[in-house]
mmCIF file of C-alpha atoms in Angstrom:
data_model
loop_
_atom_site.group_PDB
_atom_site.id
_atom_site.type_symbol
_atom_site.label_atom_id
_atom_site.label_comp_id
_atom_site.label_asym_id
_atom_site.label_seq_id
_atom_site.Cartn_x
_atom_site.Cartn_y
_atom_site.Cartn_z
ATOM 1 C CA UNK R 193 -55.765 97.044 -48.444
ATOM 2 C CA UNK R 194 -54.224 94.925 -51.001
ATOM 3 C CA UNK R 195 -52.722 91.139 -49.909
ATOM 4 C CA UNK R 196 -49.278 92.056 -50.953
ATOM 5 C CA UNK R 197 -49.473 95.459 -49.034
ATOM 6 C CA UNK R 198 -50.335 93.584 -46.340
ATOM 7 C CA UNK R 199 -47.461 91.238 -46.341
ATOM 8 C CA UNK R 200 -45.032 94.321 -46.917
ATOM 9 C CA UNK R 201 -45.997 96.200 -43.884
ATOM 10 C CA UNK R 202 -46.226 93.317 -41.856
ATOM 11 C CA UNK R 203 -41.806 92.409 -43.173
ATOM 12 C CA UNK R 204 -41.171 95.847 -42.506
ATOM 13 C CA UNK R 205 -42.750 95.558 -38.693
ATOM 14 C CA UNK R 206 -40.899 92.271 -37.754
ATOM 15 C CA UNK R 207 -37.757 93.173 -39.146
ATOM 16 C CA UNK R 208 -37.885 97.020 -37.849
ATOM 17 C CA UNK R 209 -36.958 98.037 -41.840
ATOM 18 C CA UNK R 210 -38.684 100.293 -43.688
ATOM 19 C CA UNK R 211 -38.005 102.327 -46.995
ATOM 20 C CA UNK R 212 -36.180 105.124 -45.009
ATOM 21 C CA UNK R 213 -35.062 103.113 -42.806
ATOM 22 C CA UNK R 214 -30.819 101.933 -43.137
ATOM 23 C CA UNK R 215 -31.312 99.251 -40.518
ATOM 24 C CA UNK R 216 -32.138 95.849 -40.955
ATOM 25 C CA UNK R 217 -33.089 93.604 -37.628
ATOM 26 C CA UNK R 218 -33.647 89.991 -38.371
ATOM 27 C CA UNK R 219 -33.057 86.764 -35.446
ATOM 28 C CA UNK R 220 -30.365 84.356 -36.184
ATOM 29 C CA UNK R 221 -31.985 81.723 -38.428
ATOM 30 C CA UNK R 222 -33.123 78.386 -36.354
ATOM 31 C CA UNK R 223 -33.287 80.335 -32.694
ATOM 32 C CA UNK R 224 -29.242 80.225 -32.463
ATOM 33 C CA UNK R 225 -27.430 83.006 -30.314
ATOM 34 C CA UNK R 226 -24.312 84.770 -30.597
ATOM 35 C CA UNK R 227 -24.099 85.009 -34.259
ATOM 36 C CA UNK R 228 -20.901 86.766 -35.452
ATOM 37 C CA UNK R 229 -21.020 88.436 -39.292
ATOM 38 C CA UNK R 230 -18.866 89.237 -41.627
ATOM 39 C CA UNK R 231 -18.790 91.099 -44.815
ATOM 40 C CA UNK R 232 -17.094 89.800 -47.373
ATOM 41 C CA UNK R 233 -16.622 92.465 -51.205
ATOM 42 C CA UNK R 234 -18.702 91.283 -53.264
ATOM 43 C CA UNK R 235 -21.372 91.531 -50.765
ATOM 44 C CA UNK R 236 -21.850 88.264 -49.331
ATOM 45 C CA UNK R 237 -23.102 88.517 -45.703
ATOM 46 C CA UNK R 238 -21.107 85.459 -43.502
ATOM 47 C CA UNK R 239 -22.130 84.085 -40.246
ATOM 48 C CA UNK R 240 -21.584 81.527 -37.918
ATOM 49 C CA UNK R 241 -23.333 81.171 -34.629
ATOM 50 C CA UNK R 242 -23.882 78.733 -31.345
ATOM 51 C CA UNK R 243 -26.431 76.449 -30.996
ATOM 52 C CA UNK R 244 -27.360 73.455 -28.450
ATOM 53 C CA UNK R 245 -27.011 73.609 -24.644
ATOM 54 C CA UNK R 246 -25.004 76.225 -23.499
ATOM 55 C CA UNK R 247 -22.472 73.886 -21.912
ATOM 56 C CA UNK R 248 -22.043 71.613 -24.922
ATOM 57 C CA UNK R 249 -23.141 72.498 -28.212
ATOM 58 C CA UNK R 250 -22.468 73.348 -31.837
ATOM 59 C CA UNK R 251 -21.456 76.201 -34.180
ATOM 60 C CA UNK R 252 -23.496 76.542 -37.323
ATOM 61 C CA UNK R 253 -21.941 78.569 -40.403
ATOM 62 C CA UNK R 254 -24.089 80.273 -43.288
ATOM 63 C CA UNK R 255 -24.083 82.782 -46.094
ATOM 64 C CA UNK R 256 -26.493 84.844 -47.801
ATOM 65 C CA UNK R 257 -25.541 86.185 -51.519
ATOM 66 C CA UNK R 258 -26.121 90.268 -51.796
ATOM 67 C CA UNK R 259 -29.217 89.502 -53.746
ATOM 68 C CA UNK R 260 -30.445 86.831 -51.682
ATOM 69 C CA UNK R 261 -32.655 87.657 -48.551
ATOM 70 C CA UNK R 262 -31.996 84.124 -46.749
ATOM 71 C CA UNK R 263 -29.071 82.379 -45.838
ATOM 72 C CA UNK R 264 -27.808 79.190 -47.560
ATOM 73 C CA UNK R 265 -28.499 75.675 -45.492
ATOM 74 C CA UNK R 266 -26.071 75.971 -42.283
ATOM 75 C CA UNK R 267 -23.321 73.691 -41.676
ATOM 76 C CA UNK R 268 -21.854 72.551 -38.625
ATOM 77 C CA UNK R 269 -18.221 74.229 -38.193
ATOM 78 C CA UNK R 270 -16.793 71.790 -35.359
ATOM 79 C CA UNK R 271 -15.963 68.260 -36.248
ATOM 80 C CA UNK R 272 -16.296 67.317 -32.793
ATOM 81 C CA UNK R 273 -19.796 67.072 -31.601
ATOM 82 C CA UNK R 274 -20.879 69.156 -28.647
ATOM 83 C CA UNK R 275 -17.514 71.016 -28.450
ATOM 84 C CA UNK R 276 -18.523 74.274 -28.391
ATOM 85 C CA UNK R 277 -19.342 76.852 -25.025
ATOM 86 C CA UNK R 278 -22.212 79.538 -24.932
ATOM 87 C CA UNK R 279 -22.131 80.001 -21.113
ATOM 88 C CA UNK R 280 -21.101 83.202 -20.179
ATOM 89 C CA UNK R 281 -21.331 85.121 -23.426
ATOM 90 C CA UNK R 282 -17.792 85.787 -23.463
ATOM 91 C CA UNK R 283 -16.182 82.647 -25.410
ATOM 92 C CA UNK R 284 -18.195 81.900 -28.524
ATOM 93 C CA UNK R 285 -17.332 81.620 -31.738
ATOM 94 C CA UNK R 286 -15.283 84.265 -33.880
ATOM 95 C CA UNK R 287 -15.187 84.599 -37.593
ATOM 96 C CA UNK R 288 -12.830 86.095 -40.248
ATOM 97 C CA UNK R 289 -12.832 86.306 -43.921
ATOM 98 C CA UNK R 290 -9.253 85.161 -45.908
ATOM 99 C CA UNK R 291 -8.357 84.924 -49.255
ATOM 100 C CA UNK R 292 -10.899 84.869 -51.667
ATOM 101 C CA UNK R 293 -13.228 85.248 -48.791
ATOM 102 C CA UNK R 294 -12.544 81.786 -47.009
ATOM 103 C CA UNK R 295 -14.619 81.415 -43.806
ATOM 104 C CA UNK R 296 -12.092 80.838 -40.722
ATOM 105 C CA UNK R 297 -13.635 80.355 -37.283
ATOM 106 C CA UNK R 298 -11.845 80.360 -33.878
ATOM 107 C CA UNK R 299 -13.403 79.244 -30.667
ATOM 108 C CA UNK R 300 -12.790 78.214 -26.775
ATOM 109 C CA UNK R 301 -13.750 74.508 -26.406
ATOM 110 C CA UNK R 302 -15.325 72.860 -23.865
ATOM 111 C CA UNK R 303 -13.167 70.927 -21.163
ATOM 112 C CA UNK R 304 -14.108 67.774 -23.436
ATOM 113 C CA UNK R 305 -13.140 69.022 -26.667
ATOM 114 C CA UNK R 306 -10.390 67.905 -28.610
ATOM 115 C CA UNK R 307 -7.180 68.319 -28.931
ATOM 116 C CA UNK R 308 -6.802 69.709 -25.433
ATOM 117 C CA UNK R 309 -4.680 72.645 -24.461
ATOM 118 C CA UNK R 310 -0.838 71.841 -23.275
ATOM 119 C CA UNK R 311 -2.253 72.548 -19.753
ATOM 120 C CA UNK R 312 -5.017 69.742 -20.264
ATOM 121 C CA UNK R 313 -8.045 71.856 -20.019
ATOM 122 C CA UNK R 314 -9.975 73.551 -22.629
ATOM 123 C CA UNK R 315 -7.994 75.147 -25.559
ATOM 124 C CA UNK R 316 -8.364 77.549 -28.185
ATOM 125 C CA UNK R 317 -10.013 75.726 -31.284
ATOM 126 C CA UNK R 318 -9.609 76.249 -34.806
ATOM 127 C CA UNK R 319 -10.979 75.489 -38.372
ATOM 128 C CA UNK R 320 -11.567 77.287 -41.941
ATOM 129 C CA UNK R 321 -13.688 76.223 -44.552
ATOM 130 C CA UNK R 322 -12.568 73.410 -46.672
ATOM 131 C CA UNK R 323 -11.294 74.411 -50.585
ATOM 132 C CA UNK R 324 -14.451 73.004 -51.818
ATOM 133 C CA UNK R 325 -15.941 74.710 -49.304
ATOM 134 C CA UNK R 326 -18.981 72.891 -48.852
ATOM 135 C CA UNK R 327 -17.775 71.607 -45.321
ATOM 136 C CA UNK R 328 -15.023 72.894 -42.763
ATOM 137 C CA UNK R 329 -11.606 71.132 -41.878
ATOM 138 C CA UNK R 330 -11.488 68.891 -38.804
ATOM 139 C CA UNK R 331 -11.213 71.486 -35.736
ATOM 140 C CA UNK R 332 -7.760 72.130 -34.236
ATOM 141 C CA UNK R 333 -5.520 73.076 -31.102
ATOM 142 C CA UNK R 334 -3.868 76.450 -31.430
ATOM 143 C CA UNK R 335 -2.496 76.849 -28.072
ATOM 144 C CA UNK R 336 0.604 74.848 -28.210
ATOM 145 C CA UNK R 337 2.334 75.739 -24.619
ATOM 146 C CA UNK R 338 0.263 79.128 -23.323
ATOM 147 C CA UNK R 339 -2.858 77.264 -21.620
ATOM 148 C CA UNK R 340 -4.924 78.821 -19.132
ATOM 149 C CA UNK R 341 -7.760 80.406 -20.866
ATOM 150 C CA UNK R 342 -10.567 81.480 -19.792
ATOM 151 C CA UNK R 343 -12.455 84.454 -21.778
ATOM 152 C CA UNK R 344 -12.756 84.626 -25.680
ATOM 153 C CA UNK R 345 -10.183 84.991 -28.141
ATOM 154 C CA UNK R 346 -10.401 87.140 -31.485
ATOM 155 C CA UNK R 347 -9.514 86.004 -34.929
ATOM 156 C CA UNK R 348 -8.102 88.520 -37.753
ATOM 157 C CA UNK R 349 -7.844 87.648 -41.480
ATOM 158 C CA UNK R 350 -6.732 89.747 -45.007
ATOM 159 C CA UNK R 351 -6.972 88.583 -48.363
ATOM 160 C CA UNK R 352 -3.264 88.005 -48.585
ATOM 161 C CA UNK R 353 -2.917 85.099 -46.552
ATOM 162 C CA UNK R 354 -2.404 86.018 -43.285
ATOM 163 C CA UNK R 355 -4.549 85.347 -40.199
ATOM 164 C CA UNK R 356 -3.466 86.611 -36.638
ATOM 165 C CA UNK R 357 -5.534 84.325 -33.513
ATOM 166 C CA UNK R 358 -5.400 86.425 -30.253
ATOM 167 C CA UNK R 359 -6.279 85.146 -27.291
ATOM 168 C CA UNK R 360 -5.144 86.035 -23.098
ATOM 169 C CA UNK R 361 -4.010 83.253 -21.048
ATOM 170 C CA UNK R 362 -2.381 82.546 -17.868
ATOM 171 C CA UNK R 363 0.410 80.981 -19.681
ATOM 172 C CA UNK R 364 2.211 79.897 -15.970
ATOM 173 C CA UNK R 365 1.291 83.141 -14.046
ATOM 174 C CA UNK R 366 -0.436 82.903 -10.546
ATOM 175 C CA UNK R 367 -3.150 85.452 -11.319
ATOM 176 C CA UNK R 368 -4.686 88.093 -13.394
ATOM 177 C CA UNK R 369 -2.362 90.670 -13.117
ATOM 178 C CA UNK R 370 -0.138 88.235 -15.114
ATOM 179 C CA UNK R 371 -2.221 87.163 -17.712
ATOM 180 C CA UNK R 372 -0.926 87.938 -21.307
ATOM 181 C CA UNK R 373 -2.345 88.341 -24.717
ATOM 182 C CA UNK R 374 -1.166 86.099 -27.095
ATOM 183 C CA UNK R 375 -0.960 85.819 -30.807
ATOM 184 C CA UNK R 376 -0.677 82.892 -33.173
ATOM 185 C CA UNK R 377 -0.213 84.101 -37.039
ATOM 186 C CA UNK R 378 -0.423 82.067 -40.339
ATOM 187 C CA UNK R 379 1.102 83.366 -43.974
ATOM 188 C CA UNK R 380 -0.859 80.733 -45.517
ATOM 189 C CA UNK R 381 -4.651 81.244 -44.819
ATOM 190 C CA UNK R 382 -4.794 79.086 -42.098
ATOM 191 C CA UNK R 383 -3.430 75.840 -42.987
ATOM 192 C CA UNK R 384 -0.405 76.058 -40.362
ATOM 193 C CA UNK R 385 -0.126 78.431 -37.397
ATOM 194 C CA UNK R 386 3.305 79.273 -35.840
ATOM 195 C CA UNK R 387 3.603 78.692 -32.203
ATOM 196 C CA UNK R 388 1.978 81.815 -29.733
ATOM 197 C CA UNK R 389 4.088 84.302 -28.611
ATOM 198 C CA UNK R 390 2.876 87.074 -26.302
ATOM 199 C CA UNK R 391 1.477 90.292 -28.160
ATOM 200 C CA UNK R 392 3.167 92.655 -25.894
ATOM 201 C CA UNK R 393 5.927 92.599 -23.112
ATOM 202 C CA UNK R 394 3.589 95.476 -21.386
ATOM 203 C CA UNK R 395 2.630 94.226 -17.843
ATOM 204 C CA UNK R 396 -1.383 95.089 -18.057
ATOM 205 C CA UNK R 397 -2.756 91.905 -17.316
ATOM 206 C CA UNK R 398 -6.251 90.416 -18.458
ATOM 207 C CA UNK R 399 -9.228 90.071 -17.016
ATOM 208 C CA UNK R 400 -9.713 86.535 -17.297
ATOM 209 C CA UNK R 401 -13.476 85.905 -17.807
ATOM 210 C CA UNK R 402 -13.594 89.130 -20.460
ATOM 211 C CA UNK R 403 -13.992 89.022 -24.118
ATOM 212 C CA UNK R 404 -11.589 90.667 -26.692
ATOM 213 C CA UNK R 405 -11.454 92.281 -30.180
ATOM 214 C CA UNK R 406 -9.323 92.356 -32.997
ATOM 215 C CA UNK R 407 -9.429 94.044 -36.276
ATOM 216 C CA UNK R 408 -7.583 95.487 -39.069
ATOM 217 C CA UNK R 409 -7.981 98.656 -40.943
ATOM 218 C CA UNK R 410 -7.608 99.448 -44.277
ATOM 219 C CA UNK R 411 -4.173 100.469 -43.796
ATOM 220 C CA UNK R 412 -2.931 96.911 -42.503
ATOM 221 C CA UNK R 413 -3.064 98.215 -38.856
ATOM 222 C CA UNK R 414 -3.258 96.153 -36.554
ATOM 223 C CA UNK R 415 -4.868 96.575 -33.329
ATOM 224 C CA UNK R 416 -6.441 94.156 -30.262
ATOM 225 C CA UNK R 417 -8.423 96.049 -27.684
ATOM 226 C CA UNK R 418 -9.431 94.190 -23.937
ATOM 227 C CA UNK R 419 -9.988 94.262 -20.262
ATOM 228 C CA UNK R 420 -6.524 94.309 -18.704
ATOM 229 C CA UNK R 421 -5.991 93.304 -14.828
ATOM 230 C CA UNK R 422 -3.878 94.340 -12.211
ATOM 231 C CA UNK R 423 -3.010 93.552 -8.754
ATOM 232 C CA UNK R 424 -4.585 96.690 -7.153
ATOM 233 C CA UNK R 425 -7.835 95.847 -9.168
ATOM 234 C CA UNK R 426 -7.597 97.847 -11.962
ATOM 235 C CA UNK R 427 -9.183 96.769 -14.898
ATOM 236 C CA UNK R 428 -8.442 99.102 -17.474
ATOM 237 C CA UNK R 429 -9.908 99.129 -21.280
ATOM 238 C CA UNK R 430 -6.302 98.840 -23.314
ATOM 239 C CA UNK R 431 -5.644 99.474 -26.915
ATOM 240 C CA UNK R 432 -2.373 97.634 -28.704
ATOM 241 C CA UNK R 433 -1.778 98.630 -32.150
ATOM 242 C CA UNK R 434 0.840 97.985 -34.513
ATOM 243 C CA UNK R 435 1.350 99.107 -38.100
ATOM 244 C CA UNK R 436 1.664 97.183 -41.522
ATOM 245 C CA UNK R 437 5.323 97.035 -41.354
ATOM 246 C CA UNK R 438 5.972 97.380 -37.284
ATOM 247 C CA UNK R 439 6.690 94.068 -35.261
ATOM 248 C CA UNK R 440 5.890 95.389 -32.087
ATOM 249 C CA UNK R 441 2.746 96.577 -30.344
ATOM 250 C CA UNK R 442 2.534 99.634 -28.579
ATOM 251 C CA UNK R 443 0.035 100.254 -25.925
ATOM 252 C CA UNK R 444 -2.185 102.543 -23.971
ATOM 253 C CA UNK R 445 -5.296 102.839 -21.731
ATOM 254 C CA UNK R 446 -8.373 104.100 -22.996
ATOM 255 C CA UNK R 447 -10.645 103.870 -20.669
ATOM 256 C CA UNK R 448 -9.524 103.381 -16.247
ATOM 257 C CA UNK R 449 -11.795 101.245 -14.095
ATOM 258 C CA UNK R 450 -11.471 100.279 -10.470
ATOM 259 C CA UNK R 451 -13.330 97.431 -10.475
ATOM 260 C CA UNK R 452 -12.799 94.395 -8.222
ATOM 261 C CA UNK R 453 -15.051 91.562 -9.847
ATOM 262 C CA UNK R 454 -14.485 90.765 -13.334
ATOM 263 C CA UNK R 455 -17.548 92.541 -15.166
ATOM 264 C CA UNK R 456 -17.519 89.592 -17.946
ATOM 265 C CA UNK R 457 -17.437 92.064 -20.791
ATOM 266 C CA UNK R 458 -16.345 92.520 -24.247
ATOM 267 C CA UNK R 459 -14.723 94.577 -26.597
ATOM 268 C CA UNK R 460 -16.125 95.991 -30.107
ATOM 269 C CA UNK R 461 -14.292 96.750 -33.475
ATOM 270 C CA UNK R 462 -15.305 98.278 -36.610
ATOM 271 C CA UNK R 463 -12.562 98.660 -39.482
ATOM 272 C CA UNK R 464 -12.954 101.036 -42.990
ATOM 273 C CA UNK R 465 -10.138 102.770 -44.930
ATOM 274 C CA UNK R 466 -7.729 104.584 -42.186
ATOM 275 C CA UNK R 467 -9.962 104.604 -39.374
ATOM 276 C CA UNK R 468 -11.352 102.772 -36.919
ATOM 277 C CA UNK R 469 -14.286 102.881 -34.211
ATOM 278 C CA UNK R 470 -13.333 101.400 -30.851
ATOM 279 C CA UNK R 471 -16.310 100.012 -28.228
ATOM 280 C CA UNK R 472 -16.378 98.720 -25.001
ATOM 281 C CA UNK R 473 -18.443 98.472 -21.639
ATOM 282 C CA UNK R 474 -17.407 100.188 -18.710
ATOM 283 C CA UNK R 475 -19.344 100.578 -15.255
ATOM 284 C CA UNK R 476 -22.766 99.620 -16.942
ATOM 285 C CA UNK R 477 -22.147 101.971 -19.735
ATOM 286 C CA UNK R 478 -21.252 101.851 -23.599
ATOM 287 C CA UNK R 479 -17.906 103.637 -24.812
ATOM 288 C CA UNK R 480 -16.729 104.690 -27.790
ATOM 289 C CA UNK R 481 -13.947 106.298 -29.646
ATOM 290 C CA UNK R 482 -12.727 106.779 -32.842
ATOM 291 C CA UNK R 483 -8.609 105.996 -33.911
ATOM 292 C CA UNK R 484 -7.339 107.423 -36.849
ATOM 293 C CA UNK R 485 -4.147 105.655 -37.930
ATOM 294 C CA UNK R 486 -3.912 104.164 -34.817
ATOM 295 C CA UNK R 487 -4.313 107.395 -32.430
ATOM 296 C CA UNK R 488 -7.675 107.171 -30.377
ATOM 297 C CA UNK R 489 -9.679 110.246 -30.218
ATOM 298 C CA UNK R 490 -11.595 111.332 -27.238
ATOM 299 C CA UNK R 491 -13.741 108.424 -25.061
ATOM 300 C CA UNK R 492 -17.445 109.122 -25.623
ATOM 301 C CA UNK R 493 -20.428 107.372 -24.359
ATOM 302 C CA UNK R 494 -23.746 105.908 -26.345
ATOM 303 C CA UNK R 495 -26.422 108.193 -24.599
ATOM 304 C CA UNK R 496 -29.364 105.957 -25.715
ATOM 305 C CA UNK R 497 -28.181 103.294 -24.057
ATOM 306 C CA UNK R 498 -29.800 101.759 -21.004
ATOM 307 C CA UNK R 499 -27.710 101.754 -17.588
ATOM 308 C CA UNK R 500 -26.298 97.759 -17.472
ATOM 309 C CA UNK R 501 -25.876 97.425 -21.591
ATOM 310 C CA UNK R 502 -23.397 94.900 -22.263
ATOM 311 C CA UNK R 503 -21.884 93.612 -25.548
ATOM 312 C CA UNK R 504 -21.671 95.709 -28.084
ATOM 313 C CA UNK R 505 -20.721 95.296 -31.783
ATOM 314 C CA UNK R 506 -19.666 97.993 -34.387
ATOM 315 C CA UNK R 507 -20.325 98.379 -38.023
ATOM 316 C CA UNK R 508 -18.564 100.636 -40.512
ATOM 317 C CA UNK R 509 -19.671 101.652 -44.018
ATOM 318 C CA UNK R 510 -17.655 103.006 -46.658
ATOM 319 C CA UNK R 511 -18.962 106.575 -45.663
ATOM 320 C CA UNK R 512 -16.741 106.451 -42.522
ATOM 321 C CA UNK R 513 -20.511 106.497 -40.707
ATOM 322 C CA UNK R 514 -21.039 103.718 -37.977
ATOM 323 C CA UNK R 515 -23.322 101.755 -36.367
ATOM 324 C CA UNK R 516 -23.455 100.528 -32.500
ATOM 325 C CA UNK R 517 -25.817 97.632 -31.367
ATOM 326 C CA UNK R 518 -25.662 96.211 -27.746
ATOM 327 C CA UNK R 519 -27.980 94.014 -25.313
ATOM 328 C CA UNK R 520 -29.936 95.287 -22.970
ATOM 329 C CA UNK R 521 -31.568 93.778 -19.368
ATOM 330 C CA UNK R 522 -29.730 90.628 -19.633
ATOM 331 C CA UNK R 523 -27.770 88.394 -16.913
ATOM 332 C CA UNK R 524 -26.381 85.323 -16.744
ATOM 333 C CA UNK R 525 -28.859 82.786 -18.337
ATOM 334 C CA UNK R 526 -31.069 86.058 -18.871
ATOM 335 C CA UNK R 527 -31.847 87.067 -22.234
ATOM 336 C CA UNK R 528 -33.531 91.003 -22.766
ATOM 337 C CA UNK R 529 -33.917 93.092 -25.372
ATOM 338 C CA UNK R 530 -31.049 94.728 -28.170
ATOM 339 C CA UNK R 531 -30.812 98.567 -29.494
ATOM 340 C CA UNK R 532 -29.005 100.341 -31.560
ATOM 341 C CA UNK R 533 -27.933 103.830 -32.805
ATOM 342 C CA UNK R 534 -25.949 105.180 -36.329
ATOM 343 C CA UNK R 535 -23.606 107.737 -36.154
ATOM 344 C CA UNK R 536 -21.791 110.262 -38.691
ATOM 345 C CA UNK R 537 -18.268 109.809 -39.065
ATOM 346 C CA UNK R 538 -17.279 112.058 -36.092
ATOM 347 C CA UNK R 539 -18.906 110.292 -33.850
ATOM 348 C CA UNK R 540 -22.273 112.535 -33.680
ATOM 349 C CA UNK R 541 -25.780 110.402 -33.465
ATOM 350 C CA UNK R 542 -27.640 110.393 -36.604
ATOM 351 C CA UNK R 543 -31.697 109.894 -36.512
ATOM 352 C CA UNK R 544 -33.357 107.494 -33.644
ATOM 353 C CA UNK R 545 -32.308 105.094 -32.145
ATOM 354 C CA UNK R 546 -33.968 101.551 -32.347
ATOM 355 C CA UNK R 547 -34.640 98.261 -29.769
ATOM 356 C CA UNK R 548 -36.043 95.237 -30.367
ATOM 357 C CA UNK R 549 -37.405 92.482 -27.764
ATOM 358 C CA UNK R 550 -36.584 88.872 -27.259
ATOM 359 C CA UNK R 551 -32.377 88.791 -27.265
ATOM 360 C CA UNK R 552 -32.566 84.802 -26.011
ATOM 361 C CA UNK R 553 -30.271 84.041 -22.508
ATOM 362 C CA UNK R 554 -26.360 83.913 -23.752
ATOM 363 C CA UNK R 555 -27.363 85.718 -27.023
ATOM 364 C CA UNK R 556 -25.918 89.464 -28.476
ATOM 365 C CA UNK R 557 -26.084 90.987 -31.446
ATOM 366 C CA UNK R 558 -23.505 91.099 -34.411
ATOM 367 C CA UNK R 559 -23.765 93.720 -37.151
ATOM 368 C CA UNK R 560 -22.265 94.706 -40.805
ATOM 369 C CA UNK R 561 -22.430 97.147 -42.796
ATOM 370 C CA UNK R 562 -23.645 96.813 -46.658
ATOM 371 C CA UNK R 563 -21.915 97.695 -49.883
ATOM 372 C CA UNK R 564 -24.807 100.215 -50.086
ATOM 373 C CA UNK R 565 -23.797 101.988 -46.814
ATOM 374 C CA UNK R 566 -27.262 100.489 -45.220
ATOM 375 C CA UNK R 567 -26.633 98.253 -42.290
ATOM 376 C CA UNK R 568 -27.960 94.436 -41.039
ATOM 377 C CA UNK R 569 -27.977 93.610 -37.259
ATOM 378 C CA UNK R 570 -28.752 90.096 -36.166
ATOM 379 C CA UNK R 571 -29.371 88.749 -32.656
#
């Protein structure tokens, strides 16, 4: 057997890629965890991720050209050292592309991160990429009179300027059940925010140590999918969506769950053309469904995965077929193992699905799809 042979089998069994195969696996470069990616047109895979102690560390940004199979030298995205959370797996760092594929990260702080929330604990934390973008702007407060956070936020960008930050907050109530979403836009990429307002005048609640998603669909649909919370313990899987040219969400539950503890989960989002794949984690299990201009389809479940899987991420190709990665065996501090499995575009599994070992503690996967309809998953 040839040297270069060698070497090729030997890529194709560490990244879990071969010539058939339409998934990529790689690690997040330098041992970071929860990595978040983003595709931008012409191909350029984004991604920023944690790294540091759990409690106090850093976010790292990179990108990797579509002929390039590294990414660039990665640069810190907070200004303020230290300022970033991993505990929990919930509140880490999410990314969105803006015009002319501008990098724009949003992030919970730690409770000594600056500027503080209007509440003086931790805040909501923001920065994009600088013109030159060779560095990021200093990091700033979003939250200007909604504190109370707890769980992550979700960030939502197009290429005409606008970027929507969503994030649930007390925001003055007593408890869970009066939580709120909340949503801070820009109209010019980022360089002002208007003050929050609430999403949606819908009593649901939010479960406060739960993630959330938010995504937009080729259509200019909006929608924001988490954990709500009620006073009777319900903590339902909710879906708001609103159209291009609607002001007003309108809501519904996807997916019931009487559960008493929060189950520190999050929600998953995948975006092409008019449709959109919906995932979530309910009662140790993954869920799935597919909305077509906003209307959700039936709730189905990811029958390779293992009982306990937790966060999940969606990718979408251009094909309207998907992909849905998720950790499995991990706890808090606890790291395990990730898998995977593609689907068509009605939701049916296509081939086998795939795992791979050594998901570090506070880590997840993140995954895109490729202008080629193949797919990369990094954890």
């Amino acid at each position: 057997m040839t040297r270069i042979l060698l070497m090729t089998l030997l890529t194709a069994h560490l990244t879990g890629l071969t010539a058939e195969d339409p998934v990529r696996v790689e690690r997040v470069p330098d041992g970071g965890v929860q990595v978040q990616l983003a595709m931008a047109e012409d191909g350029t895979v984004h991604a920023v991720w944690f790294s540091g102690p759990a409690a106090a560390g850093n976010l790292l940004y990179a990108r990797r050209a579509p002929t390039a199979d590294s990414f660039t030298p990665a640069i810190r995205v907070n200004s303020q050292d230290g300022s970033a959370i991993a505990m929990g797996t919930i509140r880490g760092a999410q990314l969105a592309l803006g015009k002319a594929g501008r990098a724009q990260v949003l992030w919970n702080g730690t409770a000594a991160a600056l500027p503080k929330g209007p509440d003086g604990g931790p805040g909501m934390l923001y920065t994009r990429l600088t013109d030159a973008g060779s560095s990021f702007e200093p990091q700033r407060q979003l939250i200007q009179k909604a504190g109370g956070i707890d769980g992550g936020g979700s960030l939502v960008a197009d290429g005409n300027g606008r970027v929507w930050a969503f994030w649930h907050a007390l925001g003055g109530a007593k408890d869970e059940s009066g939580r709120a979403v909340y949503l801070a836009v820009s109209t010019d990429d980022g360089a002002t925010f208007a003050a929050e307002q609430p999403a949606t005048d819908i009593p649901t609640g939010a479960c406060g140590c739960c993630g959330m998603r938010a995504g937009i669909d080729g259509q200019g649909r909006l929608s924001v999918l988490y954990r709500g919370a009620t006073a009777k313990g319900q903590r339902d899987e909710i879906l708001l969506t609103r159209g291009k040219d609607q002001k007003t969400f309108t809501g519904q539950v996807l997916d019931p769950w009487d559960a008493k503890m929060c189950p520190m989960s999050i929600s998953a989002m995948g975006a092409a053309a008019d449709r959109t794949v919906l995932g979530w984690e309910t009662k140790g299990r993954i869920a799935f469904t597919l909305a077509k201009a906003g209307k959700p389809g039936a709730v189905m479940t990811v029958a390779a995965a293992a009982a306990g899987s937790k966060h999940p991420t969606i990718a979408v190709n251009a094909a309207g077929e998907f992909l849905i990665a998720w950790s499995e065996g991990t706890g808090w501090n606890k790291g395990g193992a990730i898998a995977w499995q593609r689907f068509d575009a009605q939701g049916k599994p296509l081939g086998t699905s795939g795992r791979a070992d050594g998901l570090p503690a506070w880590g997840l996967p993140s995954a895109v799809a490729k202008p080629d309809g193949t797919f990369l998953i990094l954890y």
